[in-house]
Coordinates of C-alpha atoms and ligand atoms in Angstrom, one line a residue:
X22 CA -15.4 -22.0 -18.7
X23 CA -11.9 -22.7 -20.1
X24 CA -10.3 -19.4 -20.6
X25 CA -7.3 -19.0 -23.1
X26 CA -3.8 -18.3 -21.5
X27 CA -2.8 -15.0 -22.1
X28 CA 1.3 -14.8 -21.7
X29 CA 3.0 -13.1 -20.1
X30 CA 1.0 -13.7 -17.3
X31 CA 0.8 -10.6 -14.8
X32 CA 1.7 -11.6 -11.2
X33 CA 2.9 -7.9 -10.1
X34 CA -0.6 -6.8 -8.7
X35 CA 1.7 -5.1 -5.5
X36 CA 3.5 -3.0 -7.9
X37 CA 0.2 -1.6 -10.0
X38 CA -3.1 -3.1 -10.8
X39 CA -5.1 -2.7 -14.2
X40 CA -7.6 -0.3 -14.5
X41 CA -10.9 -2.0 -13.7
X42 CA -12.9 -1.1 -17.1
X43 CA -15.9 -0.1 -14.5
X44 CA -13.5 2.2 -13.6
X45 CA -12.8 3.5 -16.8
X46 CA -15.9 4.2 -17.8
X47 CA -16.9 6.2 -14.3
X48 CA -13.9 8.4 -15.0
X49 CA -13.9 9.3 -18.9
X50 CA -17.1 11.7 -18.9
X51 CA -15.0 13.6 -16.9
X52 CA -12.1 14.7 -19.5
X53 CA -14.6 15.1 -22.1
X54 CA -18.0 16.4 -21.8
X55 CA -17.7 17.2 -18.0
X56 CA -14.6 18.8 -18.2
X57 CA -15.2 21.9 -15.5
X58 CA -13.0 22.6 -12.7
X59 CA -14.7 21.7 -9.5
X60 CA -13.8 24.8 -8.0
X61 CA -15.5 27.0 -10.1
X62 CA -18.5 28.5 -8.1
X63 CA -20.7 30.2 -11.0
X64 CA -21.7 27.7 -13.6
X65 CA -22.8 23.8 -14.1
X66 CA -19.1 23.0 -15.6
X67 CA -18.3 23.5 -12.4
X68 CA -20.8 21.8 -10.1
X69 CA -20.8 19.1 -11.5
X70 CA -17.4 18.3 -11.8
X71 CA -17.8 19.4 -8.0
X72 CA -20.3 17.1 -7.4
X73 CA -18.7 14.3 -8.4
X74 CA -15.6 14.9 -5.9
X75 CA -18.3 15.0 -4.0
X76 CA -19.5 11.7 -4.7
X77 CA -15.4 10.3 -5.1
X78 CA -15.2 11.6 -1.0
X79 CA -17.9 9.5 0.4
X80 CA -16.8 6.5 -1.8
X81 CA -13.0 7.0 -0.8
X82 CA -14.5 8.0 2.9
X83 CA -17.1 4.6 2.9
X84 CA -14.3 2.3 2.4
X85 CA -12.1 3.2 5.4
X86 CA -15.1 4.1 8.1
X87 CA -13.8 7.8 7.7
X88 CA -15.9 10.8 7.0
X89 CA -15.9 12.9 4.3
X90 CA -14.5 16.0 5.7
X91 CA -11.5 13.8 6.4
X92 CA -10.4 13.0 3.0
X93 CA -7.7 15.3 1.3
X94 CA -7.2 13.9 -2.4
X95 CA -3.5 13.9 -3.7
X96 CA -1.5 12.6 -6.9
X97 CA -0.9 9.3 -5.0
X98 CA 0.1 7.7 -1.6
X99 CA 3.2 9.0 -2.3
X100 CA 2.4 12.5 -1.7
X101 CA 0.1 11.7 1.0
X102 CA 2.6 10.4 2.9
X103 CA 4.8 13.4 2.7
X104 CA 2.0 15.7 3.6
X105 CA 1.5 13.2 6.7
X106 CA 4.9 12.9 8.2
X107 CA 6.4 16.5 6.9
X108 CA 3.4 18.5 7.6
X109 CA 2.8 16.7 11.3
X110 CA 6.6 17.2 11.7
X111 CA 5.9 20.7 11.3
X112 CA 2.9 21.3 13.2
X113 CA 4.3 20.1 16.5
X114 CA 7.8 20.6 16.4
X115 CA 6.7 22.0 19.6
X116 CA 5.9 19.3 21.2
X117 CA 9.1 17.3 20.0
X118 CA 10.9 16.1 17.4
X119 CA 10.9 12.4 17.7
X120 CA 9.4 10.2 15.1
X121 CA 9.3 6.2 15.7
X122 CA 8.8 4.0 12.4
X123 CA 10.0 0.9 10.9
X124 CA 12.5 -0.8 8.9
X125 CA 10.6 -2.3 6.6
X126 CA 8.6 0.6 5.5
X127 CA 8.3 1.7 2.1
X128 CA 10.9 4.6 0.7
X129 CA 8.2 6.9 0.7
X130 CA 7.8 7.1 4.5
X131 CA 12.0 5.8 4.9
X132 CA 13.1 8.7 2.4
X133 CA 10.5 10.7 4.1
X134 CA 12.0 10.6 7.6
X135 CA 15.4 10.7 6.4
X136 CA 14.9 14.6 5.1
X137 CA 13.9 15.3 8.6
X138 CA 16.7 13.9 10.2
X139 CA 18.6 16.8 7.9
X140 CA 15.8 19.2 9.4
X141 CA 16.2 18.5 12.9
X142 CA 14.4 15.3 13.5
X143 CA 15.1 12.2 15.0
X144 CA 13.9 8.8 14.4
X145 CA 13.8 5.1 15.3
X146 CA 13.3 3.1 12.8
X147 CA 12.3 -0.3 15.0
X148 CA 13.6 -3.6 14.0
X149 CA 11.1 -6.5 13.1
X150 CA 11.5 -10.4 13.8
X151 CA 12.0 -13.4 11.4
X152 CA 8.0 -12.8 10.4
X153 CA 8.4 -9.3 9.9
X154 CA 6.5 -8.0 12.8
X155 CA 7.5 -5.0 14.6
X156 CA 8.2 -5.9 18.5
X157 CA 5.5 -3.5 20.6
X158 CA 7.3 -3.6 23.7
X159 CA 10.4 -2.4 21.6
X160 CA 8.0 -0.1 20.7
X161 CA 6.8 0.7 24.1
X162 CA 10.7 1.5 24.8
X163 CA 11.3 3.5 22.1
X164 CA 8.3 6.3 23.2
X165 CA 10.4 9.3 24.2
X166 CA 8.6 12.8 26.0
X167 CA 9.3 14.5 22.7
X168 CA 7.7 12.0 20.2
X169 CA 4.9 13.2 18.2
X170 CA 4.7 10.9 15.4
X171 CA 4.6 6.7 15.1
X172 CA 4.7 5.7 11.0
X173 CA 4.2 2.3 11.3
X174 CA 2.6 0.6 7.8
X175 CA -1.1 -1.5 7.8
X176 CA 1.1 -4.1 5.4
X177 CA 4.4 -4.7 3.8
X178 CA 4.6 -4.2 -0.4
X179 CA 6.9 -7.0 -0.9
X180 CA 5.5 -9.6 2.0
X181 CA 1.9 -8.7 2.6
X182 CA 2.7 -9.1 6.7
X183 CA 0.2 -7.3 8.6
X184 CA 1.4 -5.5 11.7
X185 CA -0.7 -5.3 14.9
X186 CA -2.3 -1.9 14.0
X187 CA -4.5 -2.0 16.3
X188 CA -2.1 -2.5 19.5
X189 CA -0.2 0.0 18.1
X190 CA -3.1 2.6 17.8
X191 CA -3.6 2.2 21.2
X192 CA -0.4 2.8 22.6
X193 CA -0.1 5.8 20.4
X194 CA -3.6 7.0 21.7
X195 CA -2.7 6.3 25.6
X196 CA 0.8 8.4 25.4
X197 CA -1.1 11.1 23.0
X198 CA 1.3 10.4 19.8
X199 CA -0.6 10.7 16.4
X200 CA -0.5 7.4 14.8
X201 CA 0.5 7.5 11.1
X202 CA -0.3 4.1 8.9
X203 CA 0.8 3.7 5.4
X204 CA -2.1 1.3 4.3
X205 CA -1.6 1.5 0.5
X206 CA -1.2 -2.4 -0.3
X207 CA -4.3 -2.8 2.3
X208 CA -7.3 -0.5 1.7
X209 CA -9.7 -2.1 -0.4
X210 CA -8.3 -5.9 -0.2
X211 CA -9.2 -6.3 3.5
X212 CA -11.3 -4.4 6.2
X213 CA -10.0 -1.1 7.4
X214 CA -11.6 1.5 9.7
X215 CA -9.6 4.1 11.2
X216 CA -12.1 4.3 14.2
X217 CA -11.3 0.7 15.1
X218 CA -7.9 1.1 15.0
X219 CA -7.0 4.2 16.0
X220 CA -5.4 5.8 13.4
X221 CA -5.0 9.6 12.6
X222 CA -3.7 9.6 9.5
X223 CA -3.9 6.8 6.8
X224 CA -2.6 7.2 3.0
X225 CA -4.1 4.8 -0.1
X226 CA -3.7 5.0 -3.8
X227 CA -6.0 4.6 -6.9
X228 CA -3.7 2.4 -9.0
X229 CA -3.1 -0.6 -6.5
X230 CA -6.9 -0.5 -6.3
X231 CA -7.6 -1.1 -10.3
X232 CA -7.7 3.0 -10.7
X233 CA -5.4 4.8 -12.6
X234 CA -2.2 6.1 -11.5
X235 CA -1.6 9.7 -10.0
X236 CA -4.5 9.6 -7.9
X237 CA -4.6 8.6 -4.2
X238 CA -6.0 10.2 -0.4
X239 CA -4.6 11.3 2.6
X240 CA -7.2 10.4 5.4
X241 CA -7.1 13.5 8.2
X242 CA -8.4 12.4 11.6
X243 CA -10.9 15.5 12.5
X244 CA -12.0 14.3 16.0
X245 CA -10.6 12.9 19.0
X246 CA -7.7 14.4 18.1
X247 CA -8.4 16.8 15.5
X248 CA -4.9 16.4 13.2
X249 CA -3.8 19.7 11.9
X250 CA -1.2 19.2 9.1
X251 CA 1.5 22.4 7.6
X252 CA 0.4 21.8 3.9
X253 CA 3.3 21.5 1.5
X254 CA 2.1 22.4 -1.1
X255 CA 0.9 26.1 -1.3
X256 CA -1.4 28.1 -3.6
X257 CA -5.3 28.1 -4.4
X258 CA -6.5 26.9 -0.7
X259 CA -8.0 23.4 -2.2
X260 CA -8.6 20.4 0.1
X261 CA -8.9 22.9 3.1
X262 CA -5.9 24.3 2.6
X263 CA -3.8 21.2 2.7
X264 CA -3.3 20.4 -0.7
X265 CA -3.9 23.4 -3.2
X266 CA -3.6 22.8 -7.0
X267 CA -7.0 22.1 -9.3
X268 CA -8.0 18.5 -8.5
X269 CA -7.9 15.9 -10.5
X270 CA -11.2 14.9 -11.2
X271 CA -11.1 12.3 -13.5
X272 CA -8.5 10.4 -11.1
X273 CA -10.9 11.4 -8.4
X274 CA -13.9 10.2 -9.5
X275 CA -12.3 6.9 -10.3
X276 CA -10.1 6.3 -6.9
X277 CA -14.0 6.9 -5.5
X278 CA -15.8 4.3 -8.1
X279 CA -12.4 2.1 -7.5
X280 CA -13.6 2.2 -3.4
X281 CA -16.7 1.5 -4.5
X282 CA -16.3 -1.6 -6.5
X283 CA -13.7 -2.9 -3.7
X284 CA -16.5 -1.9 -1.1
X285 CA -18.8 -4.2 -2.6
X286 CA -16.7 -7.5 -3.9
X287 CA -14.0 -7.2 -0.8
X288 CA -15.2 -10.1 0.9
X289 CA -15.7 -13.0 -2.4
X290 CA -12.7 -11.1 -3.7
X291 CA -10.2 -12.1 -1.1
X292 CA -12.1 -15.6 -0.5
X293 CA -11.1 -16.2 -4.2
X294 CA -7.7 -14.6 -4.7
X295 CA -6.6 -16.2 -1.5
X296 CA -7.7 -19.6 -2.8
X297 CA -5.4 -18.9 -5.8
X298 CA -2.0 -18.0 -3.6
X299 CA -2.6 -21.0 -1.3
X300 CA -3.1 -23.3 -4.4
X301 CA 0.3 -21.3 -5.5
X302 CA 2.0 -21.5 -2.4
X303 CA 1.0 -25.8 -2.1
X304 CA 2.0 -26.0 -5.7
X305 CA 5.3 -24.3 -5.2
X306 CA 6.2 -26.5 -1.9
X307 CA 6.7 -29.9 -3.6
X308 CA 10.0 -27.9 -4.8
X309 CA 11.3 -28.3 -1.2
X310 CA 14.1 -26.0 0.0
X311 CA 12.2 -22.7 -0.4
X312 CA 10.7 -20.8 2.6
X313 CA 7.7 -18.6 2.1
X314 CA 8.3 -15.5 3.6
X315 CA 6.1 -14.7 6.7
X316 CA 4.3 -17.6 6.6
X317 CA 3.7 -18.1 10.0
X318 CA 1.7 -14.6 10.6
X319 CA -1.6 -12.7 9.3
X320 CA -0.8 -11.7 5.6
X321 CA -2.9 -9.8 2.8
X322 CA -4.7 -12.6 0.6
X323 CA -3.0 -11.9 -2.3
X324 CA 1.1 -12.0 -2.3
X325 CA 3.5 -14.7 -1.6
X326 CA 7.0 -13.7 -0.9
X327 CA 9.1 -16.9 -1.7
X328 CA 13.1 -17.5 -1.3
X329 CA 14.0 -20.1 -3.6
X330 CA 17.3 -22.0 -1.6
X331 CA 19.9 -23.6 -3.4
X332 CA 19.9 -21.9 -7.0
X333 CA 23.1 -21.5 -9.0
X334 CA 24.1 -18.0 -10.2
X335 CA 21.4 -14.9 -10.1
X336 CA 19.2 -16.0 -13.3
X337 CA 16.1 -17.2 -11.6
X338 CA 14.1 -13.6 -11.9
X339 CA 15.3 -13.4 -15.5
X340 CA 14.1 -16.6 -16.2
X341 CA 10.9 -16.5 -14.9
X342 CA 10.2 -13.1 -15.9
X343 CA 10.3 -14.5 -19.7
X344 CA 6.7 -15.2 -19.2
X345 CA 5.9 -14.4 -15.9
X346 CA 5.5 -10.5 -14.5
X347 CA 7.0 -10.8 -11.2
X348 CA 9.0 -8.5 -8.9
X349 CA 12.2 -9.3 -7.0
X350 CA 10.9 -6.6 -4.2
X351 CA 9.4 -3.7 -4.4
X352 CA 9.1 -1.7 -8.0
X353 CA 10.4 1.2 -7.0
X354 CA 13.8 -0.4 -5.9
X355 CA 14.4 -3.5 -8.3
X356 CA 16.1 -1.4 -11.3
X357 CA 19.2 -2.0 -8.4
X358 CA 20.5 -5.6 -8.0
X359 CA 20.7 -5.1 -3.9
X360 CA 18.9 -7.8 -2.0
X361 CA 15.5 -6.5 -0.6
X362 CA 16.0 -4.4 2.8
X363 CA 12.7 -5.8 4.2
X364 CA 13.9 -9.1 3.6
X365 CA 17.0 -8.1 5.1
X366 CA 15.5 -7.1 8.0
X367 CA 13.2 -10.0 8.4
X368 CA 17.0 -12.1 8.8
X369 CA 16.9 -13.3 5.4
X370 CA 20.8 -13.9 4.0
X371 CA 21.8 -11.9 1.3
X372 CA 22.1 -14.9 -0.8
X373 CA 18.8 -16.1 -0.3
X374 CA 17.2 -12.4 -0.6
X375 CA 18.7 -12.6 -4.0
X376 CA 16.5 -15.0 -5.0
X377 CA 13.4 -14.3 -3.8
X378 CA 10.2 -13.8 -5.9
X379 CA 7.5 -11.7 -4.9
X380 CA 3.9 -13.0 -6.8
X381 CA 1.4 -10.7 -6.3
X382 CA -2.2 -12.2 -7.7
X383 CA -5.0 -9.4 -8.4
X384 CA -8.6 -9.5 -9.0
X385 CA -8.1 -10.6 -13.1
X386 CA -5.1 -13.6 -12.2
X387 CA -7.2 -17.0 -13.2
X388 CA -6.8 -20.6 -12.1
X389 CA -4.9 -21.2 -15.4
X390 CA -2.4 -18.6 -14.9
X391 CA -1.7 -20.4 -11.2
X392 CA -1.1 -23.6 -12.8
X393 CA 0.9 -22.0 -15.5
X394 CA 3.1 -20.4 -12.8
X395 CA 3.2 -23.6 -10.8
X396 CA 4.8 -25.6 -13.9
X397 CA 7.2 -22.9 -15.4
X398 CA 8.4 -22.2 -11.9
X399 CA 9.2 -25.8 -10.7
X400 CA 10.5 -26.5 -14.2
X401 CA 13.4 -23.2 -14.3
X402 CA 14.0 -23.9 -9.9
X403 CA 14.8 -27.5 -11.0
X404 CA 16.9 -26.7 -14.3
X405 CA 18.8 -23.9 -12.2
X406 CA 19.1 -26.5 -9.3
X407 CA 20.9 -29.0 -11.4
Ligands
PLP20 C1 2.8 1.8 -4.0 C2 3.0 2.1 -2.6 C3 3.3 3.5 -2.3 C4 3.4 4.6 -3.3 O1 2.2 4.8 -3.9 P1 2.1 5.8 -5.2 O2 0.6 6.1 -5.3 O3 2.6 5.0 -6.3 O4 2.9 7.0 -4.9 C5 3.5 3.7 -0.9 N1 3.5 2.8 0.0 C6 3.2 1.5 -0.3 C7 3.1 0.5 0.8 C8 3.0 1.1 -1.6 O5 2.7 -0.1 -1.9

């Protein structure tokens, strides 16, 4: 079926994702009619607005071969990951204050570890190579006697590059550091299991998953080791104690139903949306000059990050953004004109960093909207190669 092209076209899937209107309808019963706190103990407002986190745990729990005593639910991965890397940091100061992670991570977990350093914390942040991979025996090196945390994320926002979790969750395991994995971009798009890979404590969020925004999970490993986290955030004793405040249960119920749906349409999904960025990415080549950033490793199905070579002056966002919702690099850092750090990092020249596009395809991005991106973006490279 010929569908109509709706401009602009959203290509920014990394950044946020539409609510899925399946979604929507789990979640609105629960502002309205079951509006009850699920903490209150003595009438049905309350259990069933409790049962429903119930419900939201297993769903959230289900998708990342966790159980449900190991999900704490937060306003986002944000939060989660402060709660991981501050309240682990706290915990076991004792056993050391040394705290491996990567360059390329997101600001949550870089900002994160630089208020540490303030508090008495030191940290590697380990380079990655031309693919964006973190070196393990760099890694291997960088293990001191005092480090108690490795933050090293599932995959990048702004490449989709998948780092060898799974290495990594072993070395952290054999040396007895926790093994912290910011898996936000990853949770719902390809397989995760935090058994498999060995990882203590994972962070995900509703609105890169089609749920709405202000709603995400901190996963707590329980067993084998059994994490204990300083909460940060004080008061009522919800989520065990680690996150008080009255939960969100509309945002809850919806990050479960979001799980739910990505559960069940994972596999076709990817299948199809990686049929799209590889018709993108073949499309795109017969430009020549552009290099497609970590290309030659395992990425997530749905982003291409692509420097465009050999453009005159800085308007090839602008133009393209005319129709086209794309992202320079990550949201949260594009409202400043420096060239992305994680290309940076990958050895990318600042002049070529400067024109790079990040396209990020979702679950609603269509075969017309590829060829529409296709044409408009070979047309503006040539006019701004001329
Ligand atoms: C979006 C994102 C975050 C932040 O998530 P919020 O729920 O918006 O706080 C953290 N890490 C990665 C990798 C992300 O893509």
């Amino acid at each position: 079926m010929q569908q109509q092209l709706q401009l602009p076209i959203y290509l920014d899937n990394n950044a946020t994702t539409p609510v899925d209107p399946e979604v929507l309808q789990a979640m609105l019963p629960y502002f309205t009619r079951h509006f009850g706190n699920a903490a209150s103990r003595n009438h049905s407002f309350g259990w069933i607005a409790e049962e429903a986190v119930n419900i939201a745990r297993e769903q959230t729990a289900s998708l990342i071969g966790a159980s449900t005593d190991e999900i704490i639910f937060t306003s986002g991965a944000t939060e989660a990951v402060n709660l991981a890397i501050k309240g682990a940091f706290e915990m076991y100061s004792s056993r050391g204050k040394h705290i491996i992670t990567c360059a390329t991570e997101h600001k949550a977990v870089l900002d994160t570890c630089k208020h540490l350093e303030k508090r008495g914390a030191t940290v590697t942040y380990l380079p990655v190579d031309e693919s964006g991979i973190i070196n393990l025996k760099i890694l291997e090196k960088s293990i001191q006697k005092d480090t108690l945390l490795i933050a090293v994320m599932f995959a990048n926002n702004e490449t989709g590059v998948i780092q060898p979790i799974e290495t990594i969750g072993k070395i952290a395991k054999e040396r007895g550091i926790l093994f912290f994995s910011d898996a936000t971009q990853v949770v719902g798009k390809i397989p995760v299991n935090v058994e498999k890979y060995g990882i203590d404590l994972l962070c995900l969020s509703a609105h890169k998953i089609y749920g709405p925004k202000g709603s995400g999970a901190l996963y707590v490993r329980r067993k084998d080791p059994r994490v204990r986290l300083i909460p940060q955030t004080d008061g009522g004793g919800h989520e065990k104690g680690m996150r008080s405040g009255t939960l969100n249960v509309p945002g809850i119920v919806a990050l479960g139903k979001a799980c739910e749906i990505c559960k069940l349409k994972m596999d076709t999904e990817a299948l199809h949306i990686n049929t799209l960025r590889n018709k993108l990415e073949a499309g795109l080549t017969t430009l020549q000059h552009i290099y497609i950033n970590g290309a030659n490793t395992q990425r997530l199905p749905n982003v291409t990050n692509i420097s465009f070579d050999q453009i005159k002056g800085n308007g090839l966002l602008t133009e393209i953004s005319k129709t086209i919702a794309v992202s320079s690099g990550s949201a949260c850092t594009s409202a400043n004109p420096e060239p992305s750090y994680v290309l940076k990092a990958m050895g990318v020249s600042n002049e070529l960093a400067k024109n790079s596009i990040r396209f990020g395809l979702g679950r609603f991005t269509t075969e017309e909207d590829i060829a529409y991106t296709i044409d408009t973006v070979t047309q503006i490279v040539a006019s701004l190669r001329k």
